[in-house]
Amino acid sequence: MKLLKLVPDDTNIKFLKWRVPFYVVSVLLMILSWVAVFTMGLNYGVDFAGGQEVRLTFEQREEAPIPQLRSLVGGLGYGEPVVQGFGQANQVSIRVPLPEGVEDTPGAATEIGNRVIAAIGQEYPAVRTDGNETVSGKVAGEFRERALWALLAAMAAIAIYIWVRFEWQFGVGALFALVHDVSLTMGFFAITQLEFSLQIIAAILAIIGYSLNDTIVIYDRIRENLKKFRKMPVPELLDLSVNETLARTVMTSLTLLVALVPLLLVGPASLWGMVAAITLGIFVGTYSSVYMAAPLLIWMGVTSNSFVPQEGKADQQEKIARGEA
């Protein structure tokens, strides 16, 4: 039986030929992503924002009356509500801030949710309650802080690991690629205003893991080729290494997409944001391994001498001087 080959053995794509324009575009996208985060903000889920969140389904309607709900709930006196669709067109999530001191009164926050549900039920009798959840602002703040530290710790540990396994330049390249992936994912959620919850933090950690795995595979081949082809120019060697691992990269990405796309199209609404983040991460993670992590090695001066053992460097220099290496 003939094996399926998605990438021919003789593939020779000049990936790094366009490394400078790709790098400029990527840096601009990173900057724009953080501008979007700081100006537009993230649509924090109840995990991070605190408050009372009510989820409803309008069973006899094809689409939830979001503008009317915003006006109705806003008139209850609990502050400006956040009303947005989620899942199907007739499903809606309503989040209202909790008045000061309500968190200290057992059951008071749930009662606020019940009043919101009752008020909506009077106007729209055929409505089903899917959730009525409370998260305090203090707990939400702790969640945000811990999530941030988890991301930073993961990225720092990865950089140290790459540094120890390869050279410090590789650690810098891998860390920059991960910052790129996280930045674009955060920008995506800021622009789309999809709910940003603990599930999304888990998705970002999964993106970091996937991107790291792809970067290490390419870095490992680069290290082998640096030892094997000592006279080959570094840009050509990096292109060779990326092409040699391209079949593995394509197959891994397609395998993941086979599992993710059905979830994205017909999966439960509660998982849509997380699946969308991971799907985006597959593309940006693969891209960053080639166009972020690899070109930095050139600009940081990585050469074949980086992998000559210390005791053999003097001999190597003598051979170079004699023209034997």
PDB file of C-alpha atoms in Angstrom:
ATOM      1  CA  MET A   1       0.000   0.000   0.000  1.00  0.00           C
ATOM      2  CA  LYS A   2       1.440   3.356  -1.056  1.00  0.00           C
ATOM      3  CA  LEU A   3       1.759   5.845   1.763  1.00  0.00           C
ATOM      4  CA  LEU A   4      -0.030   9.176   1.463  1.00  0.00           C
ATOM      5  CA  LYS A   5       2.425  12.061   1.082  1.00  0.00           C
ATOM      6  CA  LEU A   6       0.984  15.508   1.475  1.00  0.00           C
ATOM      7  CA  VAL A   7       4.407  17.102   1.041  1.00  0.00           C
ATOM      8  CA  PRO A   8       6.786  15.765  -1.668  1.00  0.00           C
ATOM      9  CA  ASP A   9      10.256  14.675  -0.557  1.00  0.00           C
ATOM     10  CA  ASP A  10      11.941  17.192  -2.847  1.00  0.00           C
ATOM     11  CA  THR A  11      10.027  20.211  -1.502  1.00  0.00           C
ATOM     12  CA  ASN A  12      12.265  23.282  -1.472  1.00  0.00           C
ATOM     13  CA  ILE A  13      10.243  26.339  -0.482  1.00  0.00           C
ATOM     14  CA  LYS A  14      12.276  29.484   0.196  1.00  0.00           C
ATOM     15  CA  PHE A  15      10.524  30.353   3.444  1.00  0.00           C
ATOM     16  CA  LEU A  16      13.118  32.800   4.732  1.00  0.00           C
ATOM     17  CA  LYS A  17      13.339  34.756   1.487  1.00  0.00           C
ATOM     18  CA  TRP A  18      10.517  36.964   2.745  1.00  0.00           C
ATOM     19  CA  ARG A  19      11.511  36.912   6.402  1.00  0.00           C
ATOM     20  CA  VAL A  20      11.909  40.698   6.747  1.00  0.00           C
ATOM     21  CA  PRO A  21       8.457  41.748   5.396  1.00  0.00           C
ATOM     22  CA  PHE A  22       6.790  38.893   7.283  1.00  0.00           C
ATOM     23  CA  TYR A  23       8.540  39.965  10.464  1.00  0.00           C
ATOM     24  CA  VAL A  24       7.476  43.579  10.017  1.00  0.00           C
ATOM     25  CA  VAL A  25       3.855  42.534   9.461  1.00  0.00           C
ATOM     26  CA  SER A  26       3.946  40.204  12.463  1.00  0.00           C
ATOM     27  CA  VAL A  27       5.348  42.878  14.784  1.00  0.00           C
ATOM     28  CA  LEU A  28       2.687  45.322  13.586  1.00  0.00           C
ATOM     29  CA  LEU A  29      -0.029  42.729  14.241  1.00  0.00           C
ATOM     30  CA  MET A  30       1.342  42.193  17.748  1.00  0.00           C
ATOM     31  CA  ILE A  31       1.259  45.926  18.435  1.00  0.00           C
ATOM     32  CA  LEU A  32      -2.261  46.290  17.027  1.00  0.00           C
ATOM     33  CA  SER A  33      -3.409  43.315  19.096  1.00  0.00           C
ATOM     34  CA  TRP A  34      -2.294  44.911  22.351  1.00  0.00           C
ATOM     35  CA  VAL A  35      -3.718  48.270  21.288  1.00  0.00           C
ATOM     36  CA  ALA A  36      -7.064  46.489  20.803  1.00  0.00           C
ATOM     37  CA  VAL A  37      -6.759  44.828  24.221  1.00  0.00           C
ATOM     38  CA  PHE A  38      -6.075  48.120  26.026  1.00  0.00           C
ATOM     39  CA  THR A  39      -8.578  50.243  24.082  1.00  0.00           C
ATOM     40  CA  MET A  40     -11.456  47.848  23.417  1.00  0.00           C
ATOM     41  CA  GLY A  41     -10.890  45.621  26.426  1.00  0.00           C
ATOM     42  CA  LEU A  42     -11.719  41.962  26.803  1.00  0.00           C
ATOM     43  CA  ASN A  43     -15.249  40.678  27.232  1.00  0.00           C
ATOM     44  CA  TYR A  44     -14.563  38.947  30.539  1.00  0.00           C
ATOM     45  CA  GLY A  45     -16.783  36.040  31.395  1.00  0.00           C
ATOM     46  CA  VAL A  46     -18.335  35.752  34.821  1.00  0.00           C
ATOM     47  CA  ASP A  47     -15.167  33.940  35.955  1.00  0.00           C
ATOM     48  CA  PHE A  48     -13.083  37.086  35.501  1.00  0.00           C
ATOM     49  CA  ALA A  49     -15.543  39.981  35.729  1.00  0.00           C
ATOM     50  CA  GLY A  50     -17.658  38.937  38.676  1.00  0.00           C
ATOM     51  CA  GLY A  51     -21.366  39.674  38.916  1.00  0.00           C
ATOM     52  CA  GLN A  52     -24.459  37.646  38.176  1.00  0.00           C
ATOM     53  CA  GLU A  53     -24.778  35.892  34.862  1.00  0.00           C
ATOM     54  CA  VAL A  54     -28.081  34.571  33.546  1.00  0.00           C
ATOM     55  CA  ARG A  55     -28.278  32.406  30.408  1.00  0.00           C
ATOM     56  CA  LEU A  56     -31.608  32.066  28.633  1.00  0.00           C
ATOM     57  CA  THR A  57     -33.052  30.352  25.565  1.00  0.00           C
ATOM     58  CA  PHE A  58     -36.097  31.819  23.786  1.00  0.00           C
ATOM     59  CA  GLU A  59     -37.735  28.591  22.689  1.00  0.00           C
ATOM     60  CA  GLN A  60     -40.425  30.139  20.451  1.00  0.00           C
ATOM     61  CA  ARG A  61     -38.140  32.637  18.744  1.00  0.00           C
ATOM     62  CA  GLU A  62     -35.541  32.192  16.053  1.00  0.00           C
ATOM     63  CA  GLU A  63     -33.512  35.089  17.436  1.00  0.00           C
ATOM     64  CA  ALA A  64     -33.163  36.542  20.919  1.00  0.00           C
ATOM     65  CA  PRO A  65     -34.422  40.175  21.261  1.00  0.00           C
ATOM     66  CA  ILE A  66     -31.079  41.519  22.474  1.00  0.00           C
ATOM     67  CA  PRO A  67     -31.811  45.296  22.192  1.00  0.00           C
ATOM     68  CA  GLN A  68     -35.122  44.924  24.045  1.00  0.00           C
ATOM     69  CA  LEU A  69     -33.484  42.780  26.729  1.00  0.00           C
ATOM     70  CA  ARG A  70     -30.753  45.350  27.232  1.00  0.00           C
ATOM     71  CA  SER A  71     -33.364  48.044  27.809  1.00  0.00           C
ATOM     72  CA  LEU A  72     -35.523  45.828  30.023  1.00  0.00           C
ATOM     73  CA  VAL A  73     -32.711  44.609  32.300  1.00  0.00           C
ATOM     74  CA  GLY A  74     -31.130  48.067  32.407  1.00  0.00           C
ATOM     75  CA  GLY A  75     -34.386  49.410  33.860  1.00  0.00           C
ATOM     76  CA  LEU A  76     -34.190  47.078  36.863  1.00  0.00           C
ATOM     77  CA  GLY A  77     -31.651  49.314  38.589  1.00  0.00           C
ATOM     78  CA  TYR A  78     -28.647  46.977  38.714  1.00  0.00           C
ATOM     79  CA  GLY A  79     -26.431  49.044  36.442  1.00  0.00           C
ATOM     80  CA  GLU A  80     -25.577  48.692  32.772  1.00  0.00           C
ATOM     81  CA  PRO A  81     -26.036  45.043  31.777  1.00  0.00           C
ATOM     82  CA  VAL A  82     -23.904  43.115  29.293  1.00  0.00           C
ATOM     83  CA  VAL A  83     -26.297  41.335  26.944  1.00  0.00           C
ATOM     84  CA  GLN A  84     -24.912  39.215  24.134  1.00  0.00           C
ATOM     85  CA  GLY A  85     -25.820  36.213  22.097  1.00  0.00           C
ATOM     86  CA  PHE A  86     -24.030  32.909  22.550  1.00  0.00           C
ATOM     87  CA  GLY A  87     -24.486  29.560  20.898  1.00  0.00           C
ATOM     88  CA  GLN A  88     -27.667  29.571  18.840  1.00  0.00           C
ATOM     89  CA  ALA A  89     -29.350  32.760  17.647  1.00  0.00           C
ATOM     90  CA  ASN A  90     -32.138  32.360  20.223  1.00  0.00           C
ATOM     91  CA  GLN A  91     -29.736  31.991  23.157  1.00  0.00           C
ATOM     92  CA  VAL A  92     -28.538  34.944  25.194  1.00  0.00           C
ATOM     93  CA  SER A  93     -26.203  35.643  28.095  1.00  0.00           C
ATOM     94  CA  ILE A  94     -27.049  38.507  30.478  1.00  0.00           C
ATOM     95  CA  ARG A  95     -24.500  39.688  33.010  1.00  0.00           C
ATOM     96  CA  VAL A  96     -25.340  42.357  35.582  1.00  0.00           C
ATOM     97  CA  PRO A  97     -22.940  43.889  38.115  1.00  0.00           C
ATOM     98  CA  LEU A  98     -23.653  43.134  41.737  1.00  0.00           C
ATOM     99  CA  PRO A  99     -24.423  46.047  44.079  1.00  0.00           C
ATOM    100  CA  GLU A 100     -21.861  46.698  46.798  1.00  0.00           C
ATOM    101  CA  GLY A 101     -22.321  44.451  49.801  1.00  0.00           C
ATOM    102  CA  VAL A 102     -24.494  41.894  48.015  1.00  0.00           C
ATOM    103  CA  GLU A 103     -21.645  39.373  47.981  1.00  0.00           C
ATOM    104  CA  ASP A 104     -21.634  39.331  51.786  1.00  0.00           C
ATOM    105  CA  THR A 105     -25.326  38.384  51.959  1.00  0.00           C
ATOM    106  CA  PRO A 106     -25.979  34.688  51.298  1.00  0.00           C
ATOM    107  CA  GLY A 107     -28.414  34.144  48.455  1.00  0.00           C
ATOM    108  CA  ALA A 108     -28.745  37.854  47.607  1.00  0.00           C
ATOM    109  CA  ALA A 109     -26.836  37.574  44.330  1.00  0.00           C
ATOM    110  CA  THR A 110     -28.878  34.571  43.228  1.00  0.00           C
ATOM    111  CA  GLU A 111     -32.034  36.494  44.079  1.00  0.00           C
ATOM    112  CA  ILE A 112     -30.918  39.277  41.735  1.00  0.00           C
ATOM    113  CA  GLY A 113     -30.564  36.697  38.997  1.00  0.00           C
ATOM    114  CA  ASN A 114     -34.017  35.370  39.781  1.00  0.00           C
ATOM    115  CA  ARG A 115     -35.484  38.887  39.495  1.00  0.00           C
ATOM    116  CA  VAL A 116     -33.859  39.330  36.110  1.00  0.00           C
ATOM    117  CA  ILE A 117     -35.298  35.988  34.993  1.00  0.00           C
ATOM    118  CA  ALA A 118     -38.748  36.863  36.356  1.00  0.00           C
ATOM    119  CA  ALA A 119     -38.802  40.263  34.643  1.00  0.00           C
ATOM    120  CA  ILE A 120     -37.862  38.707  31.319  1.00  0.00           C
ATOM    121  CA  GLY A 121     -40.365  35.890  31.835  1.00  0.00           C
ATOM    122  CA  GLN A 122     -43.203  38.395  32.175  1.00  0.00           C
ATOM    123  CA  GLU A 123     -42.403  39.914  28.795  1.00  0.00           C
ATOM    124  CA  TYR A 124     -41.407  36.675  27.083  1.00  0.00           C
ATOM    125  CA  PRO A 125     -43.247  33.688  28.632  1.00  0.00           C
ATOM    126  CA  ALA A 126     -41.628  30.997  26.446  1.00  0.00           C
ATOM    127  CA  VAL A 127     -38.113  31.417  27.818  1.00  0.00           C
ATOM    128  CA  ARG A 128     -35.968  28.686  29.356  1.00  0.00           C
ATOM    129  CA  THR A 129     -33.378  29.356  32.048  1.00  0.00           C
ATOM    130  CA  ASP A 130     -30.045  27.669  31.254  1.00  0.00           C
ATOM    131  CA  GLY A 131     -27.982  29.169  34.054  1.00  0.00           C
ATOM    132  CA  ASN A 132     -27.913  31.573  37.008  1.00  0.00           C
ATOM    133  CA  GLU A 133     -24.340  31.872  38.309  1.00  0.00           C
ATOM    134  CA  THR A 134     -22.555  34.181  40.747  1.00  0.00           C
ATOM    135  CA  VAL A 135     -18.863  35.082  40.875  1.00  0.00           C
ATOM    136  CA  SER A 136     -17.658  37.743  43.309  1.00  0.00           C
ATOM    137  CA  GLY A 137     -15.427  40.557  42.141  1.00  0.00           C
ATOM    138  CA  LYS A 138     -12.700  39.533  44.584  1.00  0.00           C
ATOM    139  CA  VAL A 139     -12.635  35.983  43.301  1.00  0.00           C
ATOM    140  CA  ALA A 140     -12.711  37.258  39.719  1.00  0.00           C
ATOM    141  CA  GLY A 141      -9.697  39.474  40.392  1.00  0.00           C
ATOM    142  CA  GLU A 142      -7.806  36.550  41.907  1.00  0.00           C
ATOM    143  CA  PHE A 143      -8.651  34.420  38.874  1.00  0.00           C
ATOM    144  CA  ARG A 144      -7.314  37.083  36.511  1.00  0.00           C
ATOM    145  CA  GLU A 145      -4.115  37.483  38.495  1.00  0.00           C
ATOM    146  CA  ARG A 146      -3.478  33.759  38.758  1.00  0.00           C
ATOM    147  CA  ALA A 147      -4.237  33.242  35.071  1.00  0.00           C
ATOM    148  CA  LEU A 148      -1.713  35.936  34.138  1.00  0.00           C
ATOM    149  CA  TRP A 149       0.967  34.419  36.352  1.00  0.00           C
ATOM    150  CA  ALA A 150       0.247  30.970  34.922  1.00  0.00           C
ATOM    151  CA  LEU A 151       0.849  32.244  31.379  1.00  0.00           C
ATOM    152  CA  LEU A 152       4.027  34.108  32.334  1.00  0.00           C
ATOM    153  CA  ALA A 153       5.394  31.146  34.303  1.00  0.00           C
ATOM    154  CA  ALA A 154       4.705  28.752  31.438  1.00  0.00           C
ATOM    155  CA  MET A 155       6.467  30.984  28.924  1.00  0.00           C
ATOM    156  CA  ALA A 156       9.454  31.577  31.213  1.00  0.00           C
ATOM    157  CA  ALA A 157       9.861  27.863  31.936  1.00  0.00           C
ATOM    158  CA  ILE A 158       9.712  27.102  28.224  1.00  0.00           C
ATOM    159  CA  ALA A 159      12.393  29.692  27.428  1.00  0.00           C
ATOM    160  CA  ILE A 160      14.679  28.238  30.116  1.00  0.00           C
ATOM    161  CA  TYR A 161      14.106  24.710  28.804  1.00  0.00           C
ATOM    162  CA  ILE A 162      14.980  25.705  25.239  1.00  0.00           C
ATOM    163  CA  TRP A 163      18.043  27.596  26.484  1.00  0.00           C
ATOM    164  CA  VAL A 164      19.332  24.525  28.355  1.00  0.00           C
ATOM    165  CA  ARG A 165      18.577  22.094  25.543  1.00  0.00           C
ATOM    166  CA  PHE A 166      19.998  24.215  22.724  1.00  0.00           C
ATOM    167  CA  GLU A 167      21.637  27.643  23.045  1.00  0.00           C
ATOM    168  CA  TRP A 168      20.410  30.903  24.530  1.00  0.00           C
ATOM    169  CA  GLN A 169      19.566  32.254  21.056  1.00  0.00           C
ATOM    170  CA  PHE A 170      17.089  29.419  20.594  1.00  0.00           C
ATOM    171  CA  GLY A 171      15.452  30.256  23.915  1.00  0.00           C
ATOM    172  CA  VAL A 172      14.986  33.872  22.847  1.00  0.00           C
ATOM    173  CA  GLY A 173      13.550  32.784  19.488  1.00  0.00           C
ATOM    174  CA  ALA A 174      11.078  30.366  21.082  1.00  0.00           C
ATOM    175  CA  LEU A 175       9.984  32.939  23.672  1.00  0.00           C
ATOM    176  CA  PHE A 176       9.422  35.608  21.026  1.00  0.00           C
ATOM    177  CA  ALA A 177       7.343  33.158  18.968  1.00  0.00           C
ATOM    178  CA  LEU A 178       5.195  32.383  22.020  1.00  0.00           C
ATOM    179  CA  VAL A 179       4.700  36.090  22.761  1.00  0.00           C
ATOM    180  CA  HIS A 180       3.577  36.464  19.132  1.00  0.00           C
ATOM    181  CA  ASP A 181       1.039  33.642  19.462  1.00  0.00           C
ATOM    182  CA  VAL A 182      -0.396  34.882  22.754  1.00  0.00           C
ATOM    183  CA  SER A 183      -0.567  38.487  21.477  1.00  0.00           C
ATOM    184  CA  LEU A 184      -2.517  37.592  18.339  1.00  0.00           C
ATOM    185  CA  THR A 185      -4.899  35.393  20.322  1.00  0.00           C
ATOM    186  CA  MET A 186      -5.566  38.182  22.834  1.00  0.00           C
ATOM    187  CA  GLY A 187      -6.088  40.631  19.975  1.00  0.00           C
ATOM    188  CA  PHE A 188      -8.558  38.256  18.348  1.00  0.00           C
ATOM    189  CA  PHE A 189     -10.666  38.144  21.511  1.00  0.00           C
ATOM    190  CA  ALA A 190     -10.474  41.902  21.969  1.00  0.00           C
ATOM    191  CA  ILE A 191     -11.652  42.589  18.408  1.00  0.00           C
ATOM    192  CA  THR A 192     -14.369  39.927  18.275  1.00  0.00           C
ATOM    193  CA  GLN A 193     -15.472  40.505  21.904  1.00  0.00           C
ATOM    194  CA  LEU A 194     -15.930  36.789  22.374  1.00  0.00           C
ATOM    195  CA  GLU A 195     -16.204  35.867  26.027  1.00  0.00           C
ATOM    196  CA  PHE A 196     -12.803  35.603  27.699  1.00  0.00           C
ATOM    197  CA  SER A 197     -12.985  33.043  30.478  1.00  0.00           C
ATOM    198  CA  LEU A 198     -10.912  30.373  32.192  1.00  0.00           C
ATOM    199  CA  GLN A 199     -11.560  28.120  29.206  1.00  0.00           C
ATOM    200  CA  ILE A 200      -9.714  30.605  27.009  1.00  0.00           C
ATOM    201  CA  ILE A 201      -6.747  30.612  29.394  1.00  0.00           C
ATOM    202  CA  ALA A 202      -6.668  26.825  29.016  1.00  0.00           C
ATOM    203  CA  ALA A 203      -6.823  27.277  25.231  1.00  0.00           C
ATOM    204  CA  ILE A 204      -3.896  29.722  25.288  1.00  0.00           C
ATOM    205  CA  LEU A 205      -1.841  27.257  27.325  1.00  0.00           C
ATOM    206  CA  ALA A 206      -2.696  24.603  24.724  1.00  0.00           C
ATOM    207  CA  ILE A 207      -1.570  26.990  21.968  1.00  0.00           C
ATOM    208  CA  ILE A 208       1.714  27.554  23.803  1.00  0.00           C
ATOM    209  CA  GLY A 209       2.230  23.789  24.025  1.00  0.00           C
ATOM    210  CA  TYR A 210       1.453  23.214  20.356  1.00  0.00           C
ATOM    211  CA  SER A 211       3.635  26.081  19.156  1.00  0.00           C
ATOM    212  CA  LEU A 212       6.493  24.966  21.393  1.00  0.00           C
ATOM    213  CA  ASN A 213       6.283  21.421  20.073  1.00  0.00           C
ATOM    214  CA  ASP A 214       6.458  22.620  16.475  1.00  0.00           C
ATOM    215  CA  THR A 215       9.320  25.012  17.264  1.00  0.00           C
ATOM    216  CA  ILE A 216      11.356  22.303  19.012  1.00  0.00           C
ATOM    217  CA  VAL A 217      10.982  19.941  16.046  1.00  0.00           C
ATOM    218  CA  ILE A 218      12.317  22.623  13.694  1.00  0.00           C
ATOM    219  CA  TYR A 219      15.041  23.684  16.132  1.00  0.00           C
ATOM    220  CA  ASP A 220      16.182  20.090  16.549  1.00  0.00           C
ATOM    221  CA  ARG A 221      16.568  19.695  12.793  1.00  0.00           C
ATOM    222  CA  ILE A 222      18.387  23.039  12.602  1.00  0.00           C
ATOM    223  CA  ARG A 223      20.824  21.873  15.263  1.00  0.00           C
ATOM    224  CA  GLU A 224      21.486  18.625  13.396  1.00  0.00           C
ATOM    225  CA  ASN A 225      22.047  20.456  10.121  1.00  0.00           C
ATOM    226  CA  LEU A 226      24.350  23.015  11.742  1.00  0.00           C
ATOM    227  CA  LYS A 227      26.588  20.110  12.733  1.00  0.00           C
ATOM    228  CA  LYS A 228      26.266  18.411   9.349  1.00  0.00           C
ATOM    229  CA  PHE A 229      26.561  21.312   6.901  1.00  0.00           C
ATOM    230  CA  ARG A 230      29.174  23.606   8.421  1.00  0.00           C
ATOM    231  CA  LYS A 231      29.839  25.585   5.226  1.00  0.00           C
ATOM    232  CA  MET A 232      26.199  26.106   4.215  1.00  0.00           C
ATOM    233  CA  PRO A 233      24.923  29.690   4.670  1.00  0.00           C
ATOM    234  CA  VAL A 234      22.613  29.889   7.666  1.00  0.00           C
ATOM    235  CA  PRO A 235      19.532  31.168   5.726  1.00  0.00           C
ATOM    236  CA  GLU A 236      19.787  28.236   3.306  1.00  0.00           C
ATOM    237  CA  LEU A 237      20.283  25.834   6.197  1.00  0.00           C
ATOM    238  CA  LEU A 238      17.173  27.142   7.947  1.00  0.00           C
ATOM    239  CA  ASP A 239      15.132  26.745   4.755  1.00  0.00           C
ATOM    240  CA  LEU A 240      16.434  23.187   4.424  1.00  0.00           C
ATOM    241  CA  SER A 241      15.505  22.390   8.024  1.00  0.00           C
ATOM    242  CA  VAL A 242      11.984  23.807   7.703  1.00  0.00           C
ATOM    243  CA  ASN A 243      11.386  21.908   4.451  1.00  0.00           C
ATOM    244  CA  GLU A 244      12.623  18.665   6.002  1.00  0.00           C
ATOM    245  CA  THR A 245      10.101  18.993   8.861  1.00  0.00           C
ATOM    246  CA  LEU A 246       7.276  20.392   6.707  1.00  0.00           C
ATOM    247  CA  ALA A 247       5.590  17.019   6.137  1.00  0.00           C
ATOM    248  CA  ARG A 248       5.391  16.394   9.866  1.00  0.00           C
ATOM    249  CA  THR A 249       4.080  19.929  10.517  1.00  0.00           C
ATOM    250  CA  VAL A 250       1.358  19.668   7.865  1.00  0.00           C
ATOM    251  CA  MET A 251       0.207  16.230   9.024  1.00  0.00           C
ATOM    252  CA  THR A 252       0.071  17.286  12.681  1.00  0.00           C
ATOM    253  CA  SER A 253      -1.902  20.437  11.877  1.00  0.00           C
ATOM    254  CA  LEU A 254      -4.380  18.628   9.638  1.00  0.00           C
ATOM    255  CA  THR A 255      -4.916  15.908  12.236  1.00  0.00           C
ATOM    256  CA  LEU A 256      -5.797  18.517  14.839  1.00  0.00           C
ATOM    257  CA  LEU A 257      -8.070  20.398  12.451  1.00  0.00           C
ATOM    258  CA  VAL A 258      -9.958  17.192  11.656  1.00  0.00           C
ATOM    259  CA  ALA A 259     -10.938  17.071  15.329  1.00  0.00           C
ATOM    260  CA  LEU A 260     -11.463  20.817  15.832  1.00  0.00           C
ATOM    261  CA  VAL A 261     -13.479  21.853  12.762  1.00  0.00           C
ATOM    262  CA  PRO A 262     -16.505  19.620  13.586  1.00  0.00           C
ATOM    263  CA  LEU A 263     -16.482  21.017  17.135  1.00  0.00           C
ATOM    264  CA  LEU A 264     -16.289  24.513  15.712  1.00  0.00           C
ATOM    265  CA  LEU A 265     -19.248  23.939  13.382  1.00  0.00           C
ATOM    266  CA  VAL A 266     -21.619  21.713  15.344  1.00  0.00           C
ATOM    267  CA  GLY A 267     -20.120  21.482  18.827  1.00  0.00           C
ATOM    268  CA  PRO A 268     -21.734  22.823  22.013  1.00  0.00           C
ATOM    269  CA  ALA A 269     -21.878  26.593  22.348  1.00  0.00           C
ATOM    270  CA  SER A 270     -20.075  26.468  25.685  1.00  0.00           C
ATOM    271  CA  LEU A 271     -16.922  25.230  23.947  1.00  0.00           C
ATOM    272  CA  TRP A 272     -17.033  27.455  20.861  1.00  0.00           C
ATOM    273  CA  GLY A 273     -14.702  30.173  22.151  1.00  0.00           C
ATOM    274  CA  MET A 274     -12.096  27.696  23.347  1.00  0.00           C
ATOM    275  CA  VAL A 275     -12.202  25.702  20.099  1.00  0.00           C
ATOM    276  CA  ALA A 276     -11.955  28.915  18.050  1.00  0.00           C
ATOM    277  CA  ALA A 277      -8.895  29.984  20.062  1.00  0.00           C
ATOM    278  CA  ILE A 278      -7.140  26.639  19.575  1.00  0.00           C
ATOM    279  CA  THR A 279      -7.979  26.610  15.860  1.00  0.00           C
ATOM    280  CA  LEU A 280      -6.482  30.076  15.485  1.00  0.00           C
ATOM    281  CA  GLY A 281      -3.507  28.925  17.541  1.00  0.00           C
ATOM    282  CA  ILE A 282      -2.717  26.107  15.123  1.00  0.00           C
ATOM    283  CA  PHE A 283      -2.237  28.601  12.299  1.00  0.00           C
ATOM    284  CA  VAL A 284      -0.369  31.291  14.239  1.00  0.00           C
ATOM    285  CA  GLY A 285       1.721  28.682  16.080  1.00  0.00           C
ATOM    286  CA  THR A 286       2.858  27.041  12.858  1.00  0.00           C
ATOM    287  CA  TYR A 287       3.525  30.427  11.277  1.00  0.00           C
ATOM    288  CA  SER A 288       5.530  31.703  14.246  1.00  0.00           C
ATOM    289  CA  SER A 289       7.735  28.594  14.324  1.00  0.00           C
ATOM    290  CA  VAL A 290       8.857  29.362  10.762  1.00  0.00           C
ATOM    291  CA  TYR A 291       8.765  33.153  10.524  1.00  0.00           C
ATOM    292  CA  MET A 292       9.356  34.215  14.136  1.00  0.00           C
ATOM    293  CA  ALA A 293      11.564  31.596  15.801  1.00  0.00           C
ATOM    294  CA  ALA A 294      13.796  30.737  12.825  1.00  0.00           C
ATOM    295  CA  PRO A 295      14.788  34.197  11.455  1.00  0.00           C
ATOM    296  CA  LEU A 296      15.851  35.382  14.914  1.00  0.00           C
ATOM    297  CA  LEU A 297      18.643  32.798  14.819  1.00  0.00           C
ATOM    298  CA  ILE A 298      20.142  34.607  11.824  1.00  0.00           C
ATOM    299  CA  TRP A 299      19.918  38.036  13.429  1.00  0.00           C
ATOM    300  CA  MET A 300      21.421  36.745  16.688  1.00  0.00           C
ATOM    301  CA  GLY A 301      24.422  35.290  14.882  1.00  0.00           C
ATOM    302  CA  VAL A 302      23.883  31.545  15.247  1.00  0.00           C
ATOM    303  CA  THR A 303      26.503  29.611  13.239  1.00  0.00           C
ATOM    304  CA  SER A 304      27.799  26.059  13.006  1.00  0.00           C
ATOM    305  CA  ASN A 305      30.459  26.996  15.580  1.00  0.00           C
ATOM    306  CA  SER A 306      27.681  27.330  18.155  1.00  0.00           C
ATOM    307  CA  PHE A 307      27.559  23.550  18.348  1.00  0.00           C
ATOM    308  CA  VAL A 308      31.260  22.737  18.312  1.00  0.00           C
ATOM    309  CA  PRO A 309      32.271  21.328  21.725  1.00  0.00           C
ATOM    310  CA  GLN A 310      34.505  23.679  23.710  1.00  0.00           C
ATOM    311  CA  GLU A 311      37.438  21.287  23.650  1.00  0.00           C
ATOM    312  CA  GLY A 312      37.171  21.003  19.877  1.00  0.00           C
ATOM    313  CA  LYS A 313      36.843  24.676  19.002  1.00  0.00           C
ATOM    314  CA  ALA A 314      40.596  25.285  18.926  1.00  0.00           C
ATOM    315  CA  ASP A 315      41.065  22.364  16.534  1.00  0.00           C
ATOM    316  CA  GLN A 316      38.164  23.628  14.440  1.00  0.00           C
ATOM    317  CA  GLN A 317      39.724  27.087  14.202  1.00  0.00           C
ATOM    318  CA  GLU A 318      43.055  25.599  13.156  1.00  0.00           C
ATOM    319  CA  LYS A 319      41.340  23.561  10.423  1.00  0.00           C
ATOM    320  CA  ILE A 320      39.560  26.670   9.188  1.00  0.00           C
ATOM    321  CA  ALA A 321      42.856  28.539   9.090  1.00  0.00           C
ATOM    322  CA  ARG A 322      44.412  25.708   7.058  1.00  0.00           C
ATOM    323  CA  GLY A 323      41.374  25.554   4.789  1.00  0.00           C
ATOM    324  CA  GLU A 324      40.519  22.003   5.834  1.00  0.00           C
ATOM    325  CA  ALA A 325      37.089  22.762   7.311  1.00  0.00           C
TER     326      ALA A 325
END
